[in-house]
Structure formats: C-alpha cells, structure tokens
mmCIF file of C-alpha atoms and ligand atoms in Angstrom:
data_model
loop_
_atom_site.group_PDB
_atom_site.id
_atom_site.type_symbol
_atom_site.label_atom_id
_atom_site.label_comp_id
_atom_site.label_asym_id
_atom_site.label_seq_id
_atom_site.Cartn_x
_atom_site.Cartn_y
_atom_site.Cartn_z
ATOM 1 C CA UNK A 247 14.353 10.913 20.196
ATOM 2 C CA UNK A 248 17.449 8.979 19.463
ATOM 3 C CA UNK A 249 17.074 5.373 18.379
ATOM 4 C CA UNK A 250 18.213 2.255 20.366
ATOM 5 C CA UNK A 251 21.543 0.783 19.593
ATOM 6 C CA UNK A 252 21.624 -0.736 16.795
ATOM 7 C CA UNK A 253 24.074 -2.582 14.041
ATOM 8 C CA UNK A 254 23.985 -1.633 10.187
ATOM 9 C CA UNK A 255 24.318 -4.195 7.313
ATOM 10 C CA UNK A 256 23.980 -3.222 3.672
ATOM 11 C CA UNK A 257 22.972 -5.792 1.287
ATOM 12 C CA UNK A 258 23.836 -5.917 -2.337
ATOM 13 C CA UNK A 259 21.717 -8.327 -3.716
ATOM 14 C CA UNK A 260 18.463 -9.834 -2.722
ATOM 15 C CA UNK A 261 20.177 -13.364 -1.729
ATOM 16 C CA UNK A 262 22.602 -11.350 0.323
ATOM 17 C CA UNK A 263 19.346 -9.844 2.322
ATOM 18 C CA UNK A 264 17.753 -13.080 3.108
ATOM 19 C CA UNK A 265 20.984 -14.348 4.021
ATOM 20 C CA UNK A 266 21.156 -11.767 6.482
ATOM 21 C CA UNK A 267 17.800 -11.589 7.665
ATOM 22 C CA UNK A 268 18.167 -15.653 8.590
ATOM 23 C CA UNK A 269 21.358 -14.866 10.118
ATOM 24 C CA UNK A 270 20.189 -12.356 12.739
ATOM 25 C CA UNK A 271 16.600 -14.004 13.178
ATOM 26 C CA UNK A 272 13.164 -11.929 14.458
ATOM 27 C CA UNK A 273 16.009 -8.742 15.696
ATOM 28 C CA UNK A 274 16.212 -7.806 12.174
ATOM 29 C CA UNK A 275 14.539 -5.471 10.189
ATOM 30 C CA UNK A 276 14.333 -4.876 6.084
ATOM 31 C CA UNK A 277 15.614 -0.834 5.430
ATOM 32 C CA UNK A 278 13.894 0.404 2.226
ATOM 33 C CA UNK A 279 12.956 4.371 2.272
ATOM 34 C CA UNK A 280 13.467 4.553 5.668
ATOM 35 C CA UNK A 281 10.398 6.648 5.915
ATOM 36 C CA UNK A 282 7.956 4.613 8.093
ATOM 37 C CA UNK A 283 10.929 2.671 10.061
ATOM 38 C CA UNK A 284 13.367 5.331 11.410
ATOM 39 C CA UNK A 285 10.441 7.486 12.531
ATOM 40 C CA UNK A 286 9.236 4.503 14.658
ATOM 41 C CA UNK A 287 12.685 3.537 15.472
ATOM 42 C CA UNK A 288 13.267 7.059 16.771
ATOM 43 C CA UNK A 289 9.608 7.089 18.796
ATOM 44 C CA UNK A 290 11.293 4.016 20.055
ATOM 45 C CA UNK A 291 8.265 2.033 18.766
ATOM 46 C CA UNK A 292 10.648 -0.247 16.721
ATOM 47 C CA UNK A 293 14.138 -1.773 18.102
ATOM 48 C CA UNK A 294 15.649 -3.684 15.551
ATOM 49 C CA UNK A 295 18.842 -4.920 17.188
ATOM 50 C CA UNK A 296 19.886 -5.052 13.214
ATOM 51 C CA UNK A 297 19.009 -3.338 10.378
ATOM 52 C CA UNK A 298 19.606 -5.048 6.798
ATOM 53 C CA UNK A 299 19.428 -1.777 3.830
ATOM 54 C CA UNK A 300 18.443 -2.736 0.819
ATOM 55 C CA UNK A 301 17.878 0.162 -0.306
ATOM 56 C CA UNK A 302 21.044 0.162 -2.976
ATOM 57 C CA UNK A 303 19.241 -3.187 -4.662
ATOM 58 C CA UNK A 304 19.243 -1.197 -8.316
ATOM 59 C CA UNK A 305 17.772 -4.608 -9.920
ATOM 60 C CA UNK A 306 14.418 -4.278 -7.649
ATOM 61 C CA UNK A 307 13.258 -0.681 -9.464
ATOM 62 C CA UNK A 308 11.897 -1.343 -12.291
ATOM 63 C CA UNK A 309 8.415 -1.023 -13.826
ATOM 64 C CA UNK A 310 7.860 -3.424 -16.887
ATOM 65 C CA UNK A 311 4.739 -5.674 -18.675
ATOM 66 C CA UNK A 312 4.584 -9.056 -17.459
ATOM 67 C CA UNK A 313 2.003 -10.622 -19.494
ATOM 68 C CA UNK A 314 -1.413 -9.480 -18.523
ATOM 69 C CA UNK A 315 0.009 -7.675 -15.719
ATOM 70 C CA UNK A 316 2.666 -4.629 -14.980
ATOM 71 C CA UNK A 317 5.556 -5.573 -12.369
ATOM 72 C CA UNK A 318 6.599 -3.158 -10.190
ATOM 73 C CA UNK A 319 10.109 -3.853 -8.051
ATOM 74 C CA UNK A 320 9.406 -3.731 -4.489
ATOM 75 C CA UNK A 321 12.310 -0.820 -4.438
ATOM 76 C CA UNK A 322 10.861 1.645 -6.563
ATOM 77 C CA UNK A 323 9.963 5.016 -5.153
ATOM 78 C CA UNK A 324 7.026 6.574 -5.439
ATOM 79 C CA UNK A 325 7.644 9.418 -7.224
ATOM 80 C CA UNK A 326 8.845 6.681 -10.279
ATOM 81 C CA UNK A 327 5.732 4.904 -9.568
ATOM 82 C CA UNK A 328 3.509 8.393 -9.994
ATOM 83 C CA UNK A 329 5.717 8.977 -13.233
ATOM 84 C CA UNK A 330 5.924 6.165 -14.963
ATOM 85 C CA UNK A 331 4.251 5.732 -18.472
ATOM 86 C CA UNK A 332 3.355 2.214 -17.990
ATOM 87 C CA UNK A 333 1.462 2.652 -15.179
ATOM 88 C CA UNK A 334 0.064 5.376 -16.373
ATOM 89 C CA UNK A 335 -1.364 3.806 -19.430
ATOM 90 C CA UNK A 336 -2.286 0.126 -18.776
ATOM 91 C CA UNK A 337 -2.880 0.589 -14.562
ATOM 92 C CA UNK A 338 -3.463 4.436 -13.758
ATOM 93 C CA UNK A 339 -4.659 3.663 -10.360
ATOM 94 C CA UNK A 340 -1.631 2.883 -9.262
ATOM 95 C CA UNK A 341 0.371 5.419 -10.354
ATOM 96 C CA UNK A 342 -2.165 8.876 -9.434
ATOM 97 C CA UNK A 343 -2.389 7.211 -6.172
ATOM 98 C CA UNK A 344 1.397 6.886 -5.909
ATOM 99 C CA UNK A 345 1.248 10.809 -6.621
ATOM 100 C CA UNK A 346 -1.021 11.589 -3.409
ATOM 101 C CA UNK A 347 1.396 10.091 -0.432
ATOM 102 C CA UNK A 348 2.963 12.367 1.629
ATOM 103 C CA UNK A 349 5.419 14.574 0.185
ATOM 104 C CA UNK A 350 7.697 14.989 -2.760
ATOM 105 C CA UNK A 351 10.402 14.204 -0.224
ATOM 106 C CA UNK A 352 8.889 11.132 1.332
ATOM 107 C CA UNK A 353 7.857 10.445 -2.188
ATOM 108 C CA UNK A 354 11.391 10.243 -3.422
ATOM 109 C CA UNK A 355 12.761 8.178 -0.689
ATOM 110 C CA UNK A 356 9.965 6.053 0.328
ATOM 111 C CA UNK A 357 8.905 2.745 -1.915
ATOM 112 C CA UNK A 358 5.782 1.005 -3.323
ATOM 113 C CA UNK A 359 7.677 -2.505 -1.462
ATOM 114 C CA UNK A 360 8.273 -0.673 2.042
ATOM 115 C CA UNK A 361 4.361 1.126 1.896
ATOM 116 C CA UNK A 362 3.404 -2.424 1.209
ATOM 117 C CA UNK A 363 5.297 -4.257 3.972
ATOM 118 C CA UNK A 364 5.292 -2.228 6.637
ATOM 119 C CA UNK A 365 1.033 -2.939 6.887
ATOM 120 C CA UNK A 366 -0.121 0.502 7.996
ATOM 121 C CA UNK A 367 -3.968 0.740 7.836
ATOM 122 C CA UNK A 368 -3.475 4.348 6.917
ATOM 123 C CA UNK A 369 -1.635 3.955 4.189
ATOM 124 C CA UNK A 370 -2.784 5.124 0.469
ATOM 125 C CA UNK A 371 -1.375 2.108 -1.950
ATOM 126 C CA UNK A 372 -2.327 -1.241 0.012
ATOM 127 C CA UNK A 373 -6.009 -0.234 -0.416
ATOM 128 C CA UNK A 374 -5.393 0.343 -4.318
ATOM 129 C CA UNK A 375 -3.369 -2.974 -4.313
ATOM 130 C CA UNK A 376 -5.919 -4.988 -2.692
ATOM 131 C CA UNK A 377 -8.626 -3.632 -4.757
ATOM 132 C CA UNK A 378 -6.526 -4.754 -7.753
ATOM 133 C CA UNK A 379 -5.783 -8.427 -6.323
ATOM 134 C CA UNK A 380 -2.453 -7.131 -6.883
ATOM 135 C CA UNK A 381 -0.269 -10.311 -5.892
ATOM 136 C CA UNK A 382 3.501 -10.019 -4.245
ATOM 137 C CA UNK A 383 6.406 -12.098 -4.961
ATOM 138 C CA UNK A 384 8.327 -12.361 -2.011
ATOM 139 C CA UNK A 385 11.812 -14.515 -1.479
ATOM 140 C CA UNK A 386 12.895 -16.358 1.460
ATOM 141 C CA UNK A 387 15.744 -19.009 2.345
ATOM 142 C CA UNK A 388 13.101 -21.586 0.561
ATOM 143 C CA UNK A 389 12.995 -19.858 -2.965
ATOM 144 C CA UNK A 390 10.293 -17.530 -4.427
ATOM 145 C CA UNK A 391 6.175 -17.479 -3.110
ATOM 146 C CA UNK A 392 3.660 -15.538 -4.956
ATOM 147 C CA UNK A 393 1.067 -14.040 -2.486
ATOM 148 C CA UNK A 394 -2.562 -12.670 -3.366
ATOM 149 C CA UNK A 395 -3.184 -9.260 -2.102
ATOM 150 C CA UNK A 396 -6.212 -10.891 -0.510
ATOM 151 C CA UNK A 397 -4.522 -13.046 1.525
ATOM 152 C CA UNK A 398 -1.301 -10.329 2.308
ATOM 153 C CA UNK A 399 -2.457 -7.863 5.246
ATOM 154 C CA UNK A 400 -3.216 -9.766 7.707
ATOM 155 C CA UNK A 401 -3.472 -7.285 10.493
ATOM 156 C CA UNK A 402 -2.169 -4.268 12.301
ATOM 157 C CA UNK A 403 1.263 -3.670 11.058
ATOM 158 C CA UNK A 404 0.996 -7.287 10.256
ATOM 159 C CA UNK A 405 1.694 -9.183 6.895
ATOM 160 C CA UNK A 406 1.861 -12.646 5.186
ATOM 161 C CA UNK A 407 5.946 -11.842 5.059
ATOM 162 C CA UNK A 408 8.225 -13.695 6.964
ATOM 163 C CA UNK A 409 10.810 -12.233 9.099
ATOM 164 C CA UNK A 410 12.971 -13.371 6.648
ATOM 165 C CA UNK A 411 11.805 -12.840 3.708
ATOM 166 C CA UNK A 412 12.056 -9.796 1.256
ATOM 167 C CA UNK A 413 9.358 -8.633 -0.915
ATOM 168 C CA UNK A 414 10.668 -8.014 -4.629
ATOM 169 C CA UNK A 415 7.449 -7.738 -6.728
ATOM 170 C CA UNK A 416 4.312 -6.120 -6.847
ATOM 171 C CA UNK A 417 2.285 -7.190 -10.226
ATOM 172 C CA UNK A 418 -0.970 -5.240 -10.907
ATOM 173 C CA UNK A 419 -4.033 -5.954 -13.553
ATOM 174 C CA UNK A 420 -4.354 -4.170 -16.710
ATOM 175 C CA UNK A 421 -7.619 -2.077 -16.164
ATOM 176 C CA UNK A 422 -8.101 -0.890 -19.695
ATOM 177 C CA UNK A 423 -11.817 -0.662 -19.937
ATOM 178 C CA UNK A 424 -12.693 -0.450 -16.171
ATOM 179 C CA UNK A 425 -13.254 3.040 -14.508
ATOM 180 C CA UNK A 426 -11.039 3.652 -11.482
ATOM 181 C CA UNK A 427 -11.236 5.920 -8.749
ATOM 182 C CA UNK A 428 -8.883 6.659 -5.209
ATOM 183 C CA UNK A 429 -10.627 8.939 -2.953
ATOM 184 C CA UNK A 430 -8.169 10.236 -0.223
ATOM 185 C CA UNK A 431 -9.934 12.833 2.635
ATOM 186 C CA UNK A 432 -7.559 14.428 4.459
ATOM 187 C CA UNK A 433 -6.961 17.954 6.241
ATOM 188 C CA UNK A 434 -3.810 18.932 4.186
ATOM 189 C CA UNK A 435 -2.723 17.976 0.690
ATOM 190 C CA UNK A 436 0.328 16.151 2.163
ATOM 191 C CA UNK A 437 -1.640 14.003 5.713
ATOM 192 C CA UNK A 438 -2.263 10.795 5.563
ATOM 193 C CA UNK A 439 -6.183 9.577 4.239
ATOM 194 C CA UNK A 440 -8.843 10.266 7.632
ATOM 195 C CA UNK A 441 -10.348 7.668 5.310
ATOM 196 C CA UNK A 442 -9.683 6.181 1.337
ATOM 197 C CA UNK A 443 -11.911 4.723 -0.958
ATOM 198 C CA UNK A 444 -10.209 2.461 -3.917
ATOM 199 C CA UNK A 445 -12.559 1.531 -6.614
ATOM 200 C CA UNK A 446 -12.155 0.045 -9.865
ATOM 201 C CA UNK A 447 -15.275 -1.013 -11.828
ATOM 202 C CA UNK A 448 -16.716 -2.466 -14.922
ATOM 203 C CA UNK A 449 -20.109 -1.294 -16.806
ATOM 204 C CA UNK A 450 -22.069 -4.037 -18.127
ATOM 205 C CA UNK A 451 -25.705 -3.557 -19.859
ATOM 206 C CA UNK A 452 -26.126 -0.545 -18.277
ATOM 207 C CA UNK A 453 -25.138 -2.171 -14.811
ATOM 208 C CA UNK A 454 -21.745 -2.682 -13.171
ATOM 209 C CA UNK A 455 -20.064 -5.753 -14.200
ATOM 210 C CA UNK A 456 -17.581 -6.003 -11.712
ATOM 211 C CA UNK A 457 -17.062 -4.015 -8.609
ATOM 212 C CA UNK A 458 -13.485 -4.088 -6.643
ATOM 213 C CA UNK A 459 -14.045 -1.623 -3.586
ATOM 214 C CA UNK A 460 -11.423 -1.021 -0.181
ATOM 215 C CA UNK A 461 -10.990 1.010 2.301
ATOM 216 C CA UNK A 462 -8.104 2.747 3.776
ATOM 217 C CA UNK A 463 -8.056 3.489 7.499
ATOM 218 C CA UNK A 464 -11.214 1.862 8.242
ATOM 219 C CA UNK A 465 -10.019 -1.690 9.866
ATOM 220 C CA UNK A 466 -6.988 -2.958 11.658
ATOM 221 C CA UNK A 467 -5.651 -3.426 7.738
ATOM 222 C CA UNK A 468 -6.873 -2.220 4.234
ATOM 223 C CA UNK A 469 -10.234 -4.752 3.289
ATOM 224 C CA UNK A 470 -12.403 -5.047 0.811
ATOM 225 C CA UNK A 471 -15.993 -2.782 1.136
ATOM 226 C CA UNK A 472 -17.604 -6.487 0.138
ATOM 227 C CA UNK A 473 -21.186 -5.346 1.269
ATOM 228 C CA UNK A 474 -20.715 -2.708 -1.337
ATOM 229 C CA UNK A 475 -19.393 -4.540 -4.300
ATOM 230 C CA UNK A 476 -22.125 -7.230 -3.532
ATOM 231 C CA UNK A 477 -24.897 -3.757 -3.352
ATOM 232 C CA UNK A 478 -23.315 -2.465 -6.563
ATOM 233 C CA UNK A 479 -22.972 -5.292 -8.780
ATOM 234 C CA UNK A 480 -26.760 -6.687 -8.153
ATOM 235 C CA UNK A 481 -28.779 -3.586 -7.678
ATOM 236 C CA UNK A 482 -26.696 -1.093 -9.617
ATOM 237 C CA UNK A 483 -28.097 1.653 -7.349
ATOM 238 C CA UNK A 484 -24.841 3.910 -6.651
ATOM 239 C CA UNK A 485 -26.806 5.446 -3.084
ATOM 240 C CA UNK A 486 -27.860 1.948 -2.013
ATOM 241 C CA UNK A 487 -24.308 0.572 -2.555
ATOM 242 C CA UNK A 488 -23.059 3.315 -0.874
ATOM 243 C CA UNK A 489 -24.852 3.379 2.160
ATOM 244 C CA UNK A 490 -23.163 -0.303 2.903
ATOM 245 C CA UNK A 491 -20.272 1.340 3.503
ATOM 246 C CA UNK A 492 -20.002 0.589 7.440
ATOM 247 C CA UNK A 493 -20.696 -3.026 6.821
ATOM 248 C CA UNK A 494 -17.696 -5.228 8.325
ATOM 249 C CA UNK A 495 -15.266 -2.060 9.189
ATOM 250 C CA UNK A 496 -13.907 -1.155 12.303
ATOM 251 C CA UNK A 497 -12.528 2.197 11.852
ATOM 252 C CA UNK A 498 -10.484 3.623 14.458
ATOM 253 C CA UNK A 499 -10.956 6.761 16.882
ATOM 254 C CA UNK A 500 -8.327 9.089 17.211
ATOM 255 C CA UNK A 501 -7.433 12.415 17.286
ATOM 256 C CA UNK A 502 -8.335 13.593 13.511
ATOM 257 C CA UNK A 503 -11.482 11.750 13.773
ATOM 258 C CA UNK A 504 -13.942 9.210 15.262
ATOM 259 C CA UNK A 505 -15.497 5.935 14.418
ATOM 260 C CA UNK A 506 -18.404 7.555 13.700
ATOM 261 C CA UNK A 507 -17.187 10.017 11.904
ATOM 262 C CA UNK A 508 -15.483 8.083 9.545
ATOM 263 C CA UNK A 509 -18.087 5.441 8.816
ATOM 264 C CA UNK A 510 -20.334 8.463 7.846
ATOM 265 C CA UNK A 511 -16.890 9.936 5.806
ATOM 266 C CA UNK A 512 -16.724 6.377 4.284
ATOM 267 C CA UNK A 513 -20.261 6.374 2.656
ATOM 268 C CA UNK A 514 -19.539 9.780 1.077
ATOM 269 C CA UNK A 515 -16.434 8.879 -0.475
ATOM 270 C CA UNK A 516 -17.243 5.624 -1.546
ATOM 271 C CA UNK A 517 -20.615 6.988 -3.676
ATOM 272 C CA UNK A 518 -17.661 9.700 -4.645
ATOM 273 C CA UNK A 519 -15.599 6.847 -6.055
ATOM 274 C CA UNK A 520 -18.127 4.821 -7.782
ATOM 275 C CA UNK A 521 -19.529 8.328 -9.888
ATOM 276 C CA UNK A 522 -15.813 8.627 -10.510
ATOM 277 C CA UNK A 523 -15.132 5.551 -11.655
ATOM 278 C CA UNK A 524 -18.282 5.404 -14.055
ATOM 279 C CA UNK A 525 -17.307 8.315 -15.565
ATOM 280 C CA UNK A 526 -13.772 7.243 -17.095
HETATM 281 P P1 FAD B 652 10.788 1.541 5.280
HETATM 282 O O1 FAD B 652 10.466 2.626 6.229
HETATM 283 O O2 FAD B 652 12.215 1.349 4.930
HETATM 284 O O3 FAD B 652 10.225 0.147 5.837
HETATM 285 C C1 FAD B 652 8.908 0.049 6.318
HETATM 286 C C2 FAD B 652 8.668 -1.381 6.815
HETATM 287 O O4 FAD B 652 8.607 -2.290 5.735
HETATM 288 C C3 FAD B 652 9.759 -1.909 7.736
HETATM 289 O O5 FAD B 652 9.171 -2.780 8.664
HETATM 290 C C4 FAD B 652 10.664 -2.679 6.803
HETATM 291 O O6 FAD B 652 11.372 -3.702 7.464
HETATM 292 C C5 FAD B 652 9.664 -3.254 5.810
HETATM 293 N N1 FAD B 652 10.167 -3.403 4.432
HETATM 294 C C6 FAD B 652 10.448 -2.379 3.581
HETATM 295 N N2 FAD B 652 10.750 -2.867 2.372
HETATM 296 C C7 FAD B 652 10.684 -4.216 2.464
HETATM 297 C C8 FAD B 652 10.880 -5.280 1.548
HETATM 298 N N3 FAD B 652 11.189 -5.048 0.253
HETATM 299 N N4 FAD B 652 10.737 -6.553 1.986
HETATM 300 C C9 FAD B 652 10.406 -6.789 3.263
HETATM 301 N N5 FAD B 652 10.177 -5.826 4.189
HETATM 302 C C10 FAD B 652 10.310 -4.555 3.785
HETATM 303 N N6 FAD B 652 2.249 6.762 3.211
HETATM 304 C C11 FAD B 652 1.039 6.804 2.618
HETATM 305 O O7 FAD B 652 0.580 5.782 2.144
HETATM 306 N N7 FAD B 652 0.315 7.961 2.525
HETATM 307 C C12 FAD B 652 0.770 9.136 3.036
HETATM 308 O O8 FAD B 652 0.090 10.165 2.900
HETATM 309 C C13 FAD B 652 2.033 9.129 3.690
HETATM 310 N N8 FAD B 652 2.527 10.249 4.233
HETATM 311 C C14 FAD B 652 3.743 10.226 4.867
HETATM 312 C C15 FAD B 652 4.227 11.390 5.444
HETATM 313 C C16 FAD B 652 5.437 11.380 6.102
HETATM 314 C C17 FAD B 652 5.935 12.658 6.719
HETATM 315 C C18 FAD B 652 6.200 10.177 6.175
HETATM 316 C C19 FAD B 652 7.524 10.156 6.876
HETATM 317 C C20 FAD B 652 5.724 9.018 5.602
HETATM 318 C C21 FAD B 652 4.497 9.015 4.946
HETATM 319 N N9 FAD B 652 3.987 7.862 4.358
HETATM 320 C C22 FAD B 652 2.757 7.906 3.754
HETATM 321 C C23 FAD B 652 4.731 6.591 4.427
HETATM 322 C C24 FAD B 652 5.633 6.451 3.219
HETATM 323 O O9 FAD B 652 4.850 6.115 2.089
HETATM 324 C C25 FAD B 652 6.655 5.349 3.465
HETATM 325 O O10 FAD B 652 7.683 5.583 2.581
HETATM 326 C C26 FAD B 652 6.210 3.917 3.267
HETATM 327 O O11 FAD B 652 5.136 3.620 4.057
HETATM 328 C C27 FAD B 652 7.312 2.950 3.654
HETATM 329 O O12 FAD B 652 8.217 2.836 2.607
HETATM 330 P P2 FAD B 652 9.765 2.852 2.895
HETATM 331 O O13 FAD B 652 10.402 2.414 1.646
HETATM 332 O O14 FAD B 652 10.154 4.163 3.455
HETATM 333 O O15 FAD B 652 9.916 1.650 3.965
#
C-alpha cells in the first residue's frame, strides 16, 4: 500500500529535530532506519502528517567508553553495533545480539536508537538492554534526561519518550566477568524471536551472584523474568529457576504461536540461557 500524505523535513542536528518535532506537535514522527516506520506507514498503521529524518545526524553513531559504561549513539546501525570491537570486548551481549535481527539489509539501515524507540515487544535488543539496566539519554525542548531501561518500555509500542523528544544515547554495563547469553527461537534465521531469553549472570561460591533475566515477546513490552532471577539467585537450581518462567508474562497468541506455546518455549530457553551463560 501507498502511505498517507505526508510532508518531509530533514534535520541536521539534534536541536534542529526537537525544534521540529515541537513545531509540528503529536503529527510528527522521528525517521531513523526507516525499517519499522515506513512498513507501518505503508500498512497504513502509522500517519504521521510529518516526518522529521534524522537519519543524516553523523554525530549520533558512535560507539565509545564512558566510564564504567560503553555509549552507543542512538543512530548507529546494527550491523556497526554487531561489528564493533568495543562492544565486542567490554559488552558482547550487545553486539552478537545486534548480529541476529533481521537481515544484513535491515541490519544496515535500521538502528540500535529506532529498535529502541519504536517499543516492539518482538524486538531482539530492548530485552538485552533491559537486562543490562542499560539507561537512555534522550533530549527534549527542556535539555537532556537520562532514563533507566527499567523505567523506558512502558507498553505496547509505548515508551518513556516524549513526542518531542529524540533519543541520542544508549549506555550499557561492562560485563567482564559475568556470563551472558541471548536465546532467539525463531522459524528462519532472519524472523523475528517466537520468544527471547536475555541473561547475564554472575557465579558466586559456587552459586549465582547476580541474575539479570528478560524476555522478548512474552508481554505487551520486554520485562524482566523476576520470578526467575529471584529462583536463581537463592536456590541456584538452574531447572527450578527455569520452570518460573511463566510467572508475570502475558505472551501473546498469534499466528506463529500460542500463549501456551510460548510460556512452555520460554522455560526451555531460559534454562538454555542460564547453562549458556555459566559456561562463559
Ligand atoms: P525507524 O523505523 O526509523 O523508527 C522506528 C520508530 O522509532 C518510529 O516511531 C520513530 O519515530 C522512532 N524513532 C527512531 N529513532 C528515534 C530516535 N532516535 N528518537 C526518537 N524516536 C525515534 N528487529 C528485531 O529486533 N529483530 C528482528 O529480527 C527484526 N527483523 C526485521 C525484519 C524486517 C524485514 C524488518 C523490516 C525489520 C526488522 N526488525 C527487526 C526491525 C529493525 O530492527 C528496525 O530497524 C528497528 O526496529 C527500527 O529501527 P529504525 O532505525 O529502522 O527506526
């Protein structure tokens, strides 16, 4: 289908993007990748009366150290994020996930900032960010807010953003020492996750220290598999953990799969993730 009418306004700096965003109010819509908005705009599902491209913003792709953390620009594409040897060292979550969405097209044109804002339950790097308590820097007419992952997806297709604000940053952890894992199930290499499991863990006296577990595609938004990191951390019993898994999800049914099935998918993966993660 053909999109509804709509006008086109390239920004050239960040400043110049909030400007317009405030300008044209709730009709306007951030263009990063384009890969998740012009498919809905075409389905008709979106109707931006005005679309704002940032998508020529060369100062928001960047990876670089930031203390104890790695920043990430909000435009960089995936296919940097899966390459780059930052990542890869000091967060390598982030950056094999990165390699598993989609595509090599969508991941050259789509961005860590757009998979981020655009909320989808179903997508692969929310569930790694919030298992990271990533936190997002986004700016507005009022200046600069920092956002905890935790407190970020707020919904279906919902977020903590704005309408007029633009998300620049993503900062992630350091996980030297902790084992990671993303589990993605789908039916081809390049589908979206049926379900993902995120899990990044510490060992401690023979134990798990720490346990950061999420889900994607098993709630309105990515969230936190609590019931499991609470199972995990006391009992240390991988199956028991793991068979928490449905606690607090709401998965949805649809044609690749049902509630059931996925909260039976979800148990699997998860005990996947956490003999993953103990093993690195
Ligand atoms: P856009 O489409 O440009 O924008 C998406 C939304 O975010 C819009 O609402 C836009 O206004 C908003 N937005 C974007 N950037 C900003 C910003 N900086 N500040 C504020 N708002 C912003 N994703 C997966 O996770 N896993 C997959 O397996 C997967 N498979 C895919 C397969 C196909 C065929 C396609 C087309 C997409 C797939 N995706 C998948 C989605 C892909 O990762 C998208 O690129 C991503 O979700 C959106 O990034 P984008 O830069 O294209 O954002």
């Amino acid at each position: 289908m053909i999109p509804a009418k709509f006008d086109y306004e390239r920004a050239d700096s960040v400043d110049a993007a909030v400007s317009l965003l405030q300008q044209h109010g709730e009709d306007a819509k951030v263009l990063a990748g384009g890969h998740s908005l012009l498919p809905l705009m075409r389905l008709r599902l979106a109707a931006p009366s005005v679309v704002v491209d940032i998508g020529r913003i060369g100062e928001l792709s960047y990876v670089r150290e930031d203390g104890d953390r790695i920043a990430v620009g909000a435009l960089t594409r995936h296919h940097d994020v899966a390459n780059d040897p930052l990542l890869a060292e000091h967060c390598p979550i982030v950056s094999y996930t990165a390699g598993l969405i989609g595509d090599p097209q969508v991941r050259h044109m789509g961005t860590i900032g757009g998979s981020v804002a655009h909320g989808d339950p179903a997508s692969d790097m929310p569930t790694v960010l919030l298992a990271l308590d990533a936190e997002f820097t986004a700016r507005g007419p009022n200046g600069e807010r920092t956002i905890p992952a935790a407190e970020f997806f707020s919904g279906l297709f919902e977020t903590a953003l704005n309408p007029d604000e633009v998300l620049t940053e993503i900062r992630v952890p350091r996980t030297a020492g902790s084992g990671w894992s993303y589990q993605k199930f789908q039916r081809r290499s390049q589908d979206w996750a049926i379900v993902g499991v995120a899990a990044v863990l510490s060992r401690s006296n023979g134990g798990f220290g720490s346990a950061s577990i999420a889900f994607t595609n098993m709630a309105e938004s990515p969230i936190r598999a609590a019931a499991v990191e609470g199972a995990l951390t006391s009992s240390g019993d991988v199956a028991a953990a793991a068979s928490q898994a449905g606690e607090g999800t709401n998965p949805p049914s649809d044609t690749f799969a049902s509630a059931e099935y996925r909260r039976a998918l979800a148990e699997v993966l998860v005990r996947r993730a956490i003999e993953e993660a103990s093993s690195r």
